[in-house]
Coordinates of C-alpha atoms in Angstrom, one line a residue:
M1 CA 122.8 101.8 101.9
L2 CA 122.4 104.6 104.4
P3 CA 123.3 103.5 108.0
P4 CA 120.4 102.8 110.3
R5 CA 119.3 105.8 112.3
K6 CA 119.0 105.4 116.0
R7 CA 115.5 105.6 117.5
L8 CA 114.5 108.9 118.9
F9 CA 111.7 107.6 121.0
R10 CA 110.8 104.8 123.4
C11 CA 108.8 102.0 121.7
P12 CA 105.2 101.9 123.2
Q13 CA 104.4 99.1 125.7
G14 CA 108.1 98.4 126.1
C15 CA 108.3 96.4 122.9
P16 CA 111.7 95.0 122.0
S17 CA 114.1 96.6 119.5
S18 CA 117.5 95.7 118.3
R19 CA 118.6 99.3 118.1
D20 CA 120.4 101.3 120.8
V21 CA 118.2 103.1 123.3
S22 CA 120.6 103.2 126.1
D23 CA 121.3 106.9 126.0
P24 CA 118.8 108.6 128.4
L25 CA 118.6 111.6 126.2
L26 CA 117.0 109.4 123.5
L27 CA 114.2 108.2 125.8
S28 CA 112.1 111.4 125.7
P29 CA 110.0 111.8 122.5
V30 CA 110.9 114.7 120.3
P31 CA 107.8 116.9 119.7
L32 CA 105.9 115.7 116.7
V33 CA 106.0 119.0 114.9
T34 CA 109.8 119.4 115.0
R35 CA 111.2 115.9 114.3
K36 CA 112.1 114.9 110.7
Y37 CA 111.4 111.3 109.8
D38 CA 112.8 109.2 107.0
A39 CA 109.3 108.3 105.9
I40 CA 105.8 109.3 106.8
I41 CA 103.0 106.8 106.0
V42 CA 99.6 108.3 105.4
G43 CA 96.9 105.8 106.5
G44 CA 97.2 103.0 109.0
G45 CA 95.5 100.2 106.9
H46 CA 97.2 96.9 106.7
N47 CA 99.3 97.8 103.7
G48 CA 100.5 101.1 105.3
L49 CA 101.4 99.2 108.5
I50 CA 103.3 96.5 106.5
C51 CA 105.2 99.2 104.5
A52 CA 106.1 100.9 107.8
A53 CA 107.2 97.6 109.4
Y54 CA 109.6 96.8 106.5
L55 CA 111.0 100.3 106.4
A56 CA 111.6 100.3 110.2
R57 CA 113.1 96.8 109.9
A58 CA 115.6 98.3 107.5
G59 CA 116.6 100.9 110.1
R60 CA 114.5 103.9 108.9
S61 CA 112.6 106.2 111.2
V62 CA 109.0 105.9 110.3
L63 CA 105.8 107.6 111.4
V64 CA 102.3 106.2 110.6
L65 CA 99.4 108.7 110.7
E66 CA 95.9 107.2 111.0
R67 CA 92.8 109.3 110.9
R68 CA 90.6 106.9 113.0
H69 CA 91.0 105.9 116.6
L70 CA 92.4 102.5 115.7
V71 CA 94.6 101.1 113.0
G72 CA 93.7 98.6 110.4
G73 CA 91.7 100.5 107.8
A74 CA 89.0 98.0 106.7
A75 CA 90.7 95.2 108.7
V76 CA 89.3 96.1 112.1
T77 CA 87.4 94.5 115.0
E78 CA 85.0 96.8 116.8
E79 CA 82.6 96.1 119.7
V80 CA 79.6 97.7 118.0
Y81 CA 77.1 96.4 120.6
P82 CA 78.1 95.5 124.2
G83 CA 79.7 92.1 124.2
F84 CA 79.5 91.6 120.4
K85 CA 82.6 92.1 118.4
F86 CA 82.4 92.4 114.7
S87 CA 84.9 92.2 111.9
V88 CA 83.1 95.2 110.5
C89 CA 84.4 95.1 106.9
S90 CA 86.9 92.4 105.8
Y91 CA 86.2 89.2 107.7
V92 CA 88.4 86.3 106.5
V93 CA 92.2 85.7 105.8
S94 CA 93.8 83.7 103.0
L95 CA 95.6 86.1 100.7
L96 CA 98.1 87.4 103.4
R97 CA 101.5 86.5 101.9
P98 CA 103.3 83.8 103.9
E99 CA 106.6 85.6 103.6
I100 CA 105.1 88.7 105.3
I101 CA 103.8 86.6 108.2
S102 CA 107.3 85.1 108.5
D103 CA 109.4 88.3 108.0
L104 CA 107.3 90.3 110.5
D105 CA 107.0 87.3 112.9
L106 CA 103.2 88.0 113.2
P107 CA 102.4 84.9 115.3
K108 CA 104.7 86.3 118.0
F109 CA 102.5 89.4 118.1
G110 CA 99.2 87.5 118.4
L111 CA 98.2 86.4 114.9
E112 CA 96.3 83.1 115.1
L113 CA 94.3 81.9 112.1
L114 CA 91.5 79.4 112.6
P115 CA 90.7 77.3 109.5
L116 CA 87.2 77.4 108.0
N117 CA 85.8 73.9 107.4
G118 CA 84.6 74.4 103.9
T119 CA 81.7 76.0 102.1
L120 CA 77.9 75.2 102.4
T121 CA 75.6 76.3 99.5
P122 CA 71.9 76.0 100.3
M123 CA 70.0 75.1 97.1
A124 CA 66.7 76.4 95.8
E125 CA 64.9 73.1 96.2
G126 CA 65.8 72.7 99.8
D127 CA 68.8 70.6 99.3
Y128 CA 72.4 71.7 99.8
L129 CA 75.9 71.4 98.4
M130 CA 78.9 71.1 100.7
R131 CA 82.6 71.4 99.7
W132 CA 84.8 70.3 102.6
H133 CA 88.5 70.9 102.9
D134 CA 88.9 67.1 102.9
A135 CA 89.1 66.0 99.2
A136 CA 87.5 62.6 99.8
E137 CA 84.5 64.1 101.7
T138 CA 84.0 66.6 98.9
H139 CA 84.1 64.0 96.2
R140 CA 81.5 62.0 98.1
E141 CA 79.3 65.1 98.4
L142 CA 79.6 66.1 94.8
H143 CA 79.0 62.5 93.6
R144 CA 75.6 62.8 95.3
H145 CA 74.7 65.6 92.8
S146 CA 76.7 64.6 89.8
P147 CA 79.3 61.8 89.3
L148 CA 80.8 63.8 86.4
D149 CA 81.2 66.9 88.6
A150 CA 82.8 64.8 91.4
D151 CA 85.4 63.4 89.0
A152 CA 86.0 66.8 87.3
Y153 CA 86.4 68.8 90.5
G154 CA 89.9 67.4 91.3
E155 CA 91.2 68.3 87.9
F156 CA 89.6 71.7 88.1
G157 CA 91.4 72.3 91.4
R158 CA 94.7 71.1 89.9
T159 CA 94.3 73.4 86.9
L160 CA 93.7 76.5 89.0
Y161 CA 96.6 75.5 91.3
H162 CA 99.0 75.5 88.4
M163 CA 97.6 78.8 87.0
A164 CA 97.9 80.3 90.5
K165 CA 101.5 79.0 90.7
A166 CA 102.3 80.7 87.4
V167 CA 100.7 84.0 88.5
R168 CA 101.8 84.0 92.1
P169 CA 105.4 85.2 91.5
M170 CA 103.9 88.3 90.0
M171 CA 102.4 89.0 93.4
S172 CA 105.9 89.5 94.8
T173 CA 107.3 91.3 91.8
I174 CA 107.6 95.1 91.3
P175 CA 105.8 95.5 87.9
P176 CA 108.1 96.2 85.0
D177 CA 107.6 99.2 82.7
A178 CA 106.3 97.8 79.4
T179 CA 108.2 100.6 77.5
S180 CA 111.6 100.4 79.3
A181 CA 114.6 98.3 78.2
S182 CA 116.7 99.0 81.2
P183 CA 118.5 95.9 82.7
L184 CA 116.5 96.0 85.9
N185 CA 113.3 96.2 83.9
L186 CA 114.2 93.4 81.6
A187 CA 115.1 91.2 84.6
R188 CA 111.6 91.7 86.0
H189 CA 110.1 90.7 82.7
A190 CA 112.3 87.6 82.6
R191 CA 111.3 86.6 86.1
V192 CA 107.6 86.8 85.2
G193 CA 108.2 84.9 82.0
R194 CA 110.1 82.1 83.7
S195 CA 107.2 81.6 86.2
F196 CA 104.8 81.2 83.3
M197 CA 107.0 78.8 81.3
R198 CA 107.6 76.5 84.3
E199 CA 104.0 75.6 84.2
G200 CA 104.1 74.5 80.6
A201 CA 102.4 75.7 77.4
G202 CA 99.1 74.1 78.2
Q203 CA 98.7 76.0 81.4
L204 CA 99.8 79.2 79.8
N205 CA 97.1 78.8 77.1
E206 CA 94.5 78.1 79.8
L207 CA 95.6 81.2 81.7
A208 CA 95.3 83.3 78.6
K209 CA 91.7 82.2 78.2
L210 CA 90.9 82.7 81.8
M211 CA 92.2 86.3 81.8
T212 CA 89.5 87.4 79.3
M213 CA 86.6 85.0 80.1
S214 CA 83.7 85.4 82.5
S215 CA 83.7 83.2 85.6
A216 CA 80.3 81.7 84.5
D217 CA 81.7 80.6 81.1
Y218 CA 84.8 79.2 82.7
V219 CA 83.1 77.0 85.3
D220 CA 80.5 76.0 82.7
R221 CA 83.3 74.3 80.8
W222 CA 83.8 72.0 83.8
F223 CA 80.6 71.3 85.6
E224 CA 76.8 70.7 85.3
T225 CA 75.5 71.2 88.9
E226 CA 74.0 74.7 89.1
A227 CA 74.8 75.2 92.8
L228 CA 78.4 74.3 92.2
K229 CA 78.7 76.6 89.2
G230 CA 77.1 79.4 91.1
T231 CA 79.3 79.1 94.1
L232 CA 82.5 78.9 92.1
A233 CA 81.5 81.7 89.8
S234 CA 80.7 83.9 92.8
S235 CA 84.4 84.2 93.5
G236 CA 84.7 86.3 90.3
I237 CA 82.2 89.0 91.4
I238 CA 83.4 89.7 94.9
G239 CA 84.2 93.4 95.3
T240 CA 83.7 94.2 91.6
F241 CA 81.0 95.8 89.5
L242 CA 80.9 92.8 87.3
G243 CA 78.4 90.1 86.9
P244 CA 79.3 86.4 86.6
R245 CA 78.8 86.6 82.8
S246 CA 81.0 89.7 82.5
P247 CA 84.3 89.2 80.7
G248 CA 87.2 89.5 83.1
S249 CA 85.4 88.1 86.1
A250 CA 87.3 84.7 85.7
Y251 CA 90.5 86.5 86.6
V252 CA 88.9 87.8 89.8
M253 CA 88.0 84.2 90.6
L254 CA 91.7 83.2 90.2
H255 CA 92.7 86.2 92.3
H256 CA 90.7 84.7 95.2
Y257 CA 92.1 81.3 94.6
M258 CA 95.7 82.3 95.1
G259 CA 95.6 82.4 98.8
E260 CA 97.0 79.8 101.2
L261 CA 96.9 79.0 104.9
D262 CA 99.7 77.0 106.5
G263 CA 100.8 75.9 103.1
Q264 CA 97.4 74.7 102.1
F265 CA 96.2 76.1 98.7
R266 CA 92.9 77.9 98.6
A267 CA 92.4 77.6 102.4
W268 CA 90.6 80.4 104.3
G269 CA 90.7 81.2 107.9
L270 CA 89.2 83.4 110.6
P271 CA 91.7 85.3 112.8
R272 CA 91.1 84.8 116.5
G273 CA 89.8 88.1 117.8
G274 CA 88.5 89.2 114.4
M275 CA 90.3 91.0 111.6
G276 CA 91.5 93.7 114.0
S277 CA 93.9 91.1 115.4
V278 CA 95.7 90.9 112.1
S279 CA 96.2 94.7 111.9
E280 CA 97.2 94.9 115.6
A281 CA 99.8 92.1 115.1
I282 CA 101.3 94.0 112.1
A283 CA 101.3 97.3 114.1
S284 CA 103.0 95.6 117.0
S285 CA 105.6 94.2 114.7
A286 CA 106.2 97.6 113.2
R287 CA 106.5 99.2 116.7
G288 CA 108.9 96.4 117.6
F289 CA 111.2 97.5 114.7
G290 CA 110.9 101.1 115.9
A291 CA 108.0 102.6 113.9
E292 CA 105.9 105.2 115.5
I293 CA 102.1 105.0 115.0
R294 CA 99.7 107.8 115.8
T295 CA 95.9 107.5 115.6
E296 CA 93.3 110.3 115.5
V297 CA 95.6 112.4 113.3
S298 CA 94.2 113.7 110.1
V299 CA 96.4 114.6 107.2
D300 CA 95.2 117.5 105.1
R301 CA 97.8 117.4 102.2
V302 CA 101.2 116.3 101.2
L303 CA 103.8 119.1 101.6
V304 CA 105.4 119.6 98.2
R305 CA 108.4 122.0 97.7
S306 CA 110.3 122.4 94.4
G307 CA 108.4 119.4 93.0
R308 CA 109.3 117.0 95.8
A309 CA 107.3 115.7 98.7
V310 CA 109.0 116.8 101.9
G311 CA 106.4 116.0 104.5
V312 CA 102.7 116.5 105.3
V313 CA 100.4 119.2 106.6
L314 CA 97.9 118.1 109.2
E315 CA 94.3 119.4 109.4
N316 CA 95.3 121.4 112.5
G317 CA 97.9 123.2 110.4
D318 CA 101.0 121.4 111.8
E319 CA 103.7 120.6 109.3
L320 CA 105.7 117.3 109.7
Q321 CA 109.0 116.9 107.8
A322 CA 110.1 113.6 106.1
G323 CA 112.5 112.4 103.6
C324 CA 109.6 110.8 101.7
V325 CA 105.9 110.3 102.0
V326 CA 104.0 107.0 101.3
S327 CA 100.3 107.1 100.8
S328 CA 98.2 103.9 101.6
L329 CA 95.1 105.7 100.3
D330 CA 93.5 104.8 97.0
P331 CA 94.7 106.7 93.8
R332 CA 91.7 109.1 93.7
R333 CA 92.3 110.2 97.3
T334 CA 96.0 110.3 97.0
F335 CA 96.2 112.5 93.9
G336 CA 92.8 114.3 94.2
S337 CA 93.0 115.2 97.9
L338 CA 96.5 114.8 99.3
V339 CA 98.4 116.2 96.3
G340 CA 95.9 118.2 94.2
P341 CA 96.1 119.7 90.7
D342 CA 98.8 122.3 91.4
H343 CA 101.5 119.6 91.4
L344 CA 100.2 117.3 88.7
D345 CA 99.8 117.7 84.9
E346 CA 96.4 117.7 83.3
D347 CA 97.0 114.5 81.3
F348 CA 97.8 112.6 84.5
L349 CA 94.8 113.9 86.3
E350 CA 92.6 112.8 83.5
Q351 CA 94.0 109.3 83.8
V352 CA 93.3 109.3 87.5
A353 CA 89.7 110.5 86.8
R354 CA 89.2 107.5 84.4
Y355 CA 90.5 105.0 87.0
K356 CA 87.6 102.7 87.7
I357 CA 86.7 102.5 91.3
R358 CA 83.0 101.8 91.4
G359 CA 81.8 100.4 94.7
S360 CA 79.4 97.4 94.7
S361 CA 79.7 95.8 98.1
A362 CA 78.1 96.1 101.5
K363 CA 78.3 94.3 104.8
V364 CA 75.6 93.3 107.3
N365 CA 76.7 92.2 110.7
L366 CA 74.2 90.5 113.0
A367 CA 74.3 89.9 116.7
L368 CA 72.3 86.6 117.3
D369 CA 70.6 85.1 120.3
G370 CA 71.4 81.6 119.0
L371 CA 72.3 79.7 115.9
P372 CA 70.2 79.8 112.7
E373 CA 68.5 76.6 111.6
F374 CA 69.0 76.1 107.9
T375 CA 66.1 74.1 106.3
C376 CA 68.5 72.4 103.9
L377 CA 70.2 70.6 106.7
E378 CA 67.1 69.1 108.3
R379 CA 67.6 65.9 106.4
L380 CA 70.9 65.3 108.3
R381 CA 69.6 62.8 110.8
G382 CA 70.7 59.5 112.3
P383 CA 74.1 57.8 112.6
G384 CA 76.7 58.2 109.9
H385 CA 76.0 61.9 109.3
I386 CA 78.4 64.7 110.0
P387 CA 76.8 66.8 112.7
R388 CA 74.8 69.7 111.4
L389 CA 76.9 72.2 113.4
E390 CA 80.0 71.2 111.3
Y391 CA 78.3 72.5 108.2
L392 CA 78.1 76.0 109.7
R393 CA 81.8 76.2 110.8
G394 CA 82.8 77.2 107.3
A395 CA 81.4 79.8 104.8
I396 CA 77.8 79.8 103.8
S397 CA 77.5 80.9 100.2
V398 CA 74.1 82.2 99.0
S399 CA 74.7 81.4 95.4
P400 CA 72.4 78.7 94.2
S401 CA 73.0 79.3 90.5
V402 CA 74.7 81.5 88.0
D403 CA 71.3 82.9 87.1
Y404 CA 70.7 83.9 90.7
L405 CA 74.0 85.9 90.7
E406 CA 73.2 87.5 87.3
R407 CA 69.8 88.6 88.5
A408 CA 71.4 90.2 91.6
Y409 CA 73.7 92.0 89.2
D410 CA 70.7 93.2 87.1
D411 CA 69.5 95.2 90.0
A412 CA 72.9 96.9 90.4
K413 CA 73.2 97.7 86.7
Y414 CA 70.1 99.9 87.1
G415 CA 71.2 101.6 90.3
R416 CA 69.3 99.4 92.8
Y417 CA 70.7 97.3 95.6
S418 CA 70.0 93.6 95.0
R419 CA 66.7 92.5 96.5
R420 CA 67.9 88.9 96.6
P421 CA 71.6 89.4 96.9
Y422 CA 74.6 87.1 96.7
M423 CA 76.0 86.7 100.2
D424 CA 79.1 85.1 101.7
V425 CA 78.3 84.4 105.3
V426 CA 80.4 83.2 108.2
I427 CA 79.6 82.7 111.9
P428 CA 83.0 83.4 113.5
T429 CA 81.8 82.6 117.1
L430 CA 81.7 78.9 116.2
A431 CA 85.5 79.0 115.9
D432 CA 86.1 81.9 118.3
P433 CA 83.5 82.2 121.1
S434 CA 85.2 85.3 122.5
M435 CA 83.5 87.4 119.8
A436 CA 80.1 87.3 121.6
P437 CA 78.7 86.7 125.1
P438 CA 78.2 83.0 126.2
G439 CA 75.6 81.3 124.1
K440 CA 75.3 84.2 121.7
H441 CA 76.7 84.5 118.1
V442 CA 77.8 87.0 115.5
M443 CA 77.0 86.5 111.8
S444 CA 79.0 88.3 109.1
C445 CA 77.3 88.8 105.8
F446 CA 79.3 90.1 102.8
V447 CA 76.7 91.4 100.4
Q448 CA 76.8 91.8 96.6
Y449 CA 75.4 94.0 95.0
A450 CA 75.1 97.4 96.6
P451 CA 76.0 100.1 94.1
Y452 CA 77.5 103.3 95.5
D453 CA 75.4 105.4 93.0
L454 CA 71.8 104.6 93.9
R455 CA 69.3 105.9 91.4
E456 CA 66.3 105.3 93.7
G457 CA 67.1 107.2 96.8
H458 CA 70.1 107.9 99.0
W459 CA 72.0 105.4 101.1
D460 CA 71.2 107.1 104.3
D461 CA 67.5 106.4 103.5
C462 CA 68.1 102.9 102.0
R463 CA 70.2 101.4 104.7
D464 CA 67.3 99.6 106.5
G465 CA 66.0 98.4 103.1
L466 CA 69.3 96.7 102.4
G467 CA 69.3 95.2 105.8
D468 CA 65.8 93.9 105.3
A469 CA 66.7 92.4 101.9
V470 CA 69.5 90.5 103.6
L471 CA 67.3 89.2 106.4
D472 CA 64.5 88.3 103.9
T473 CA 66.9 86.3 101.8
L474 CA 68.4 84.5 104.9
A475 CA 64.9 83.8 106.2
E476 CA 64.1 81.8 103.1
L477 CA 67.0 79.5 104.0
A478 CA 66.9 79.7 107.9
P479 CA 63.3 80.7 108.9
N480 CA 64.2 81.3 112.6
I481 CA 66.8 84.0 111.7
R482 CA 64.6 87.0 112.4
E483 CA 63.7 85.9 115.9
L484 CA 67.4 85.5 116.7
V485 CA 68.5 89.0 115.7
L486 CA 69.4 91.1 118.7
H487 CA 71.3 93.9 116.9
R488 CA 72.0 94.6 113.2
Q489 CA 74.7 96.7 111.7
V490 CA 74.3 97.7 108.0
V491 CA 77.5 99.0 106.4
T492 CA 76.7 100.6 103.0
P493 CA 79.2 101.7 100.3
L494 CA 78.7 105.2 101.5
D495 CA 79.6 104.1 105.0
L496 CA 82.7 102.4 103.7
E497 CA 83.7 105.7 102.1
R498 CA 82.8 108.0 105.0
T499 CA 84.2 105.8 107.8
F500 CA 87.0 103.8 106.2
G501 CA 88.1 106.1 103.4
L502 CA 87.3 103.7 100.6
T503 CA 86.3 105.9 97.7
E504 CA 82.9 104.9 96.4
G505 CA 83.0 102.0 98.9
N506 CA 85.4 100.0 96.6
I507 CA 87.0 97.4 98.8
F508 CA 89.9 96.9 96.4
H509 CA 90.8 100.6 95.9
G510 CA 89.8 100.1 92.3
E511 CA 88.4 97.4 89.9
L512 CA 90.5 94.3 89.3
T513 CA 89.9 94.4 85.6
L514 CA 92.4 93.6 82.9
E515 CA 93.2 97.2 82.1
Q516 CA 94.0 97.9 85.8
L517 CA 96.3 95.0 86.5
F518 CA 100.0 94.5 86.9
F519 CA 102.0 97.2 85.0
L520 CA 98.7 99.0 84.4
R521 CA 97.8 99.4 88.1
P522 CA 96.9 102.0 88.9
L523 CA 98.1 103.7 85.7
A524 CA 100.4 102.9 82.8
G525 CA 103.9 104.1 83.6
W526 CA 103.2 104.5 87.3
A527 CA 102.9 100.9 88.5
D528 CA 106.2 100.8 90.4
Y529 CA 104.8 102.6 93.5
R530 CA 106.4 105.9 92.5
T531 CA 104.3 108.9 91.5
P532 CA 104.9 112.0 89.4
V533 CA 105.8 113.8 92.6
A534 CA 109.4 113.0 93.6
G535 CA 109.6 111.5 97.1
L536 CA 105.9 110.5 97.1
Y537 CA 105.0 106.8 96.9
M538 CA 101.9 104.7 97.0
C539 CA 101.4 101.4 98.9
G540 CA 97.7 100.8 99.0
S541 CA 95.5 98.2 97.3
G542 CA 95.1 100.5 94.3
T543 CA 98.7 99.4 93.4
H544 CA 99.9 96.0 92.2
P545 CA 98.8 93.3 93.0
G546 CA 95.5 94.7 94.2
G547 CA 93.0 94.2 96.9
G548 CA 92.3 91.8 99.7
V549 CA 94.2 91.5 103.0
M550 CA 97.3 90.5 101.1
G551 CA 100.0 92.9 102.2
A552 CA 102.1 92.6 99.0
P553 CA 101.6 96.3 98.0
G554 CA 103.0 97.4 101.3
K555 CA 106.0 95.1 101.1
L556 CA 106.8 95.9 97.5
A557 CA 106.4 99.7 98.0
A558 CA 108.9 99.5 100.9
E559 CA 111.4 97.7 98.6
V560 CA 111.1 100.6 96.1
V561 CA 111.5 103.2 98.8
L562 CA 114.6 101.5 100.2
G563 CA 116.1 101.1 96.8
D564 CA 115.7 104.8 96.0
V565 CA 117.4 105.9 99.2
S566 CA 120.3 103.4 99.1

């Protein structure tokens, strides 16, 4: 391994570092345009920050360049209206790998996760379905709808748990090359194989079925209650241009089931201070290890000389030198914009062009004057009932049936946003009152479907229509919602592209379909975070293991970079 390089700058805010900064000549920053770094990270999203933190932790000099005024990419908190703070895009945490939280000591830098109570599903006939984190409470609730479903739910959870255990080691494995017989490559294959075999042949067969099934077909094998099937199947459509009956959506469901919170499987939480607090904790950790992070700096292109990435060129024309460049952007932007056709062969560019990255999601953030009153909870009266407020402390899933989800998908298939969309709703101020003024609340509505390519108008003209569709749907469930709305932010797929750099508004940097997973993500032969340009790497969600605020792509990319320079 190369010896650690001494820091050439003082860490902002006086953050601690184990490296020597005693020499007064090292305390003045070297001008940005003359210093050479070991690595430059393009994009300050959570994966880019994590990659930077691990590289800096290993003693490398690292510079992160972020185009916006704040770091985090789609994991940000912004005070869009005075006093009201929104997690503008991503809004909950579960997939963030525990080893990353530990390695980077994120709680020390302010990361605090507040568990969600469970999931409330309002039903079409005015009833409701509630799944609590407490297994006994959930069994009692499901028994009210179907004794068979109540008994099957525990076994369903155990089956998914074992499948997630089999797949989870892949999340921390650099994908092997399916065509290589090198010792290192064979060792990676063996590691994955062992994780599958430990769960037994039965679970392996179940996993093989799930990988190709639709989420609707999979849950239909287990349950009969429409609201339960709809809510479980909805995990298979989040962030994808798939319907609940589309083959492959069952794997997306499993992808969302692989998270954990404080060791609890399938637990989700809200970060205190919004999603921006996650990114700021990672950034603070990276700075603590010596990384330099600069915002409001736009990169025009990767600087390639003699077939190797040797730095970047900024939009203002400045050239920054580096031993390697790591892009946290999606594959389309990395190869189409940062690199360009002069340094890539035609066949590779054709593969990039075929990479599926269709956006289908939107976000509506509401500033509220009070709490919505859901009609389905009006029956909760008298002693012995859990207080109505507790039902709103978790997620609220607008997914009364699989048919409801499929009809929402029908709109998208024909280039329309869903008039009655699927929504995953949280009210973060019930757990974290600091997100709004006293007595006020914020409501976060993740919306599916909102296709990037509209056939009936342009998103700049349809933004209000989507916001109205969300409010109309919510008003059917909570009639007082309209009178509570003080402010409304509608984030369309076009906004996700323009503001956050998500091509076509795809929140995963590319579909999580079978042909774009593991050693095929983003492209066959290029799943190990390297690229056809020597010295250029990728670390975004378009690489294995994919999207969500997980951080694994950033960590694994750092391992590859460090291995190459050792």
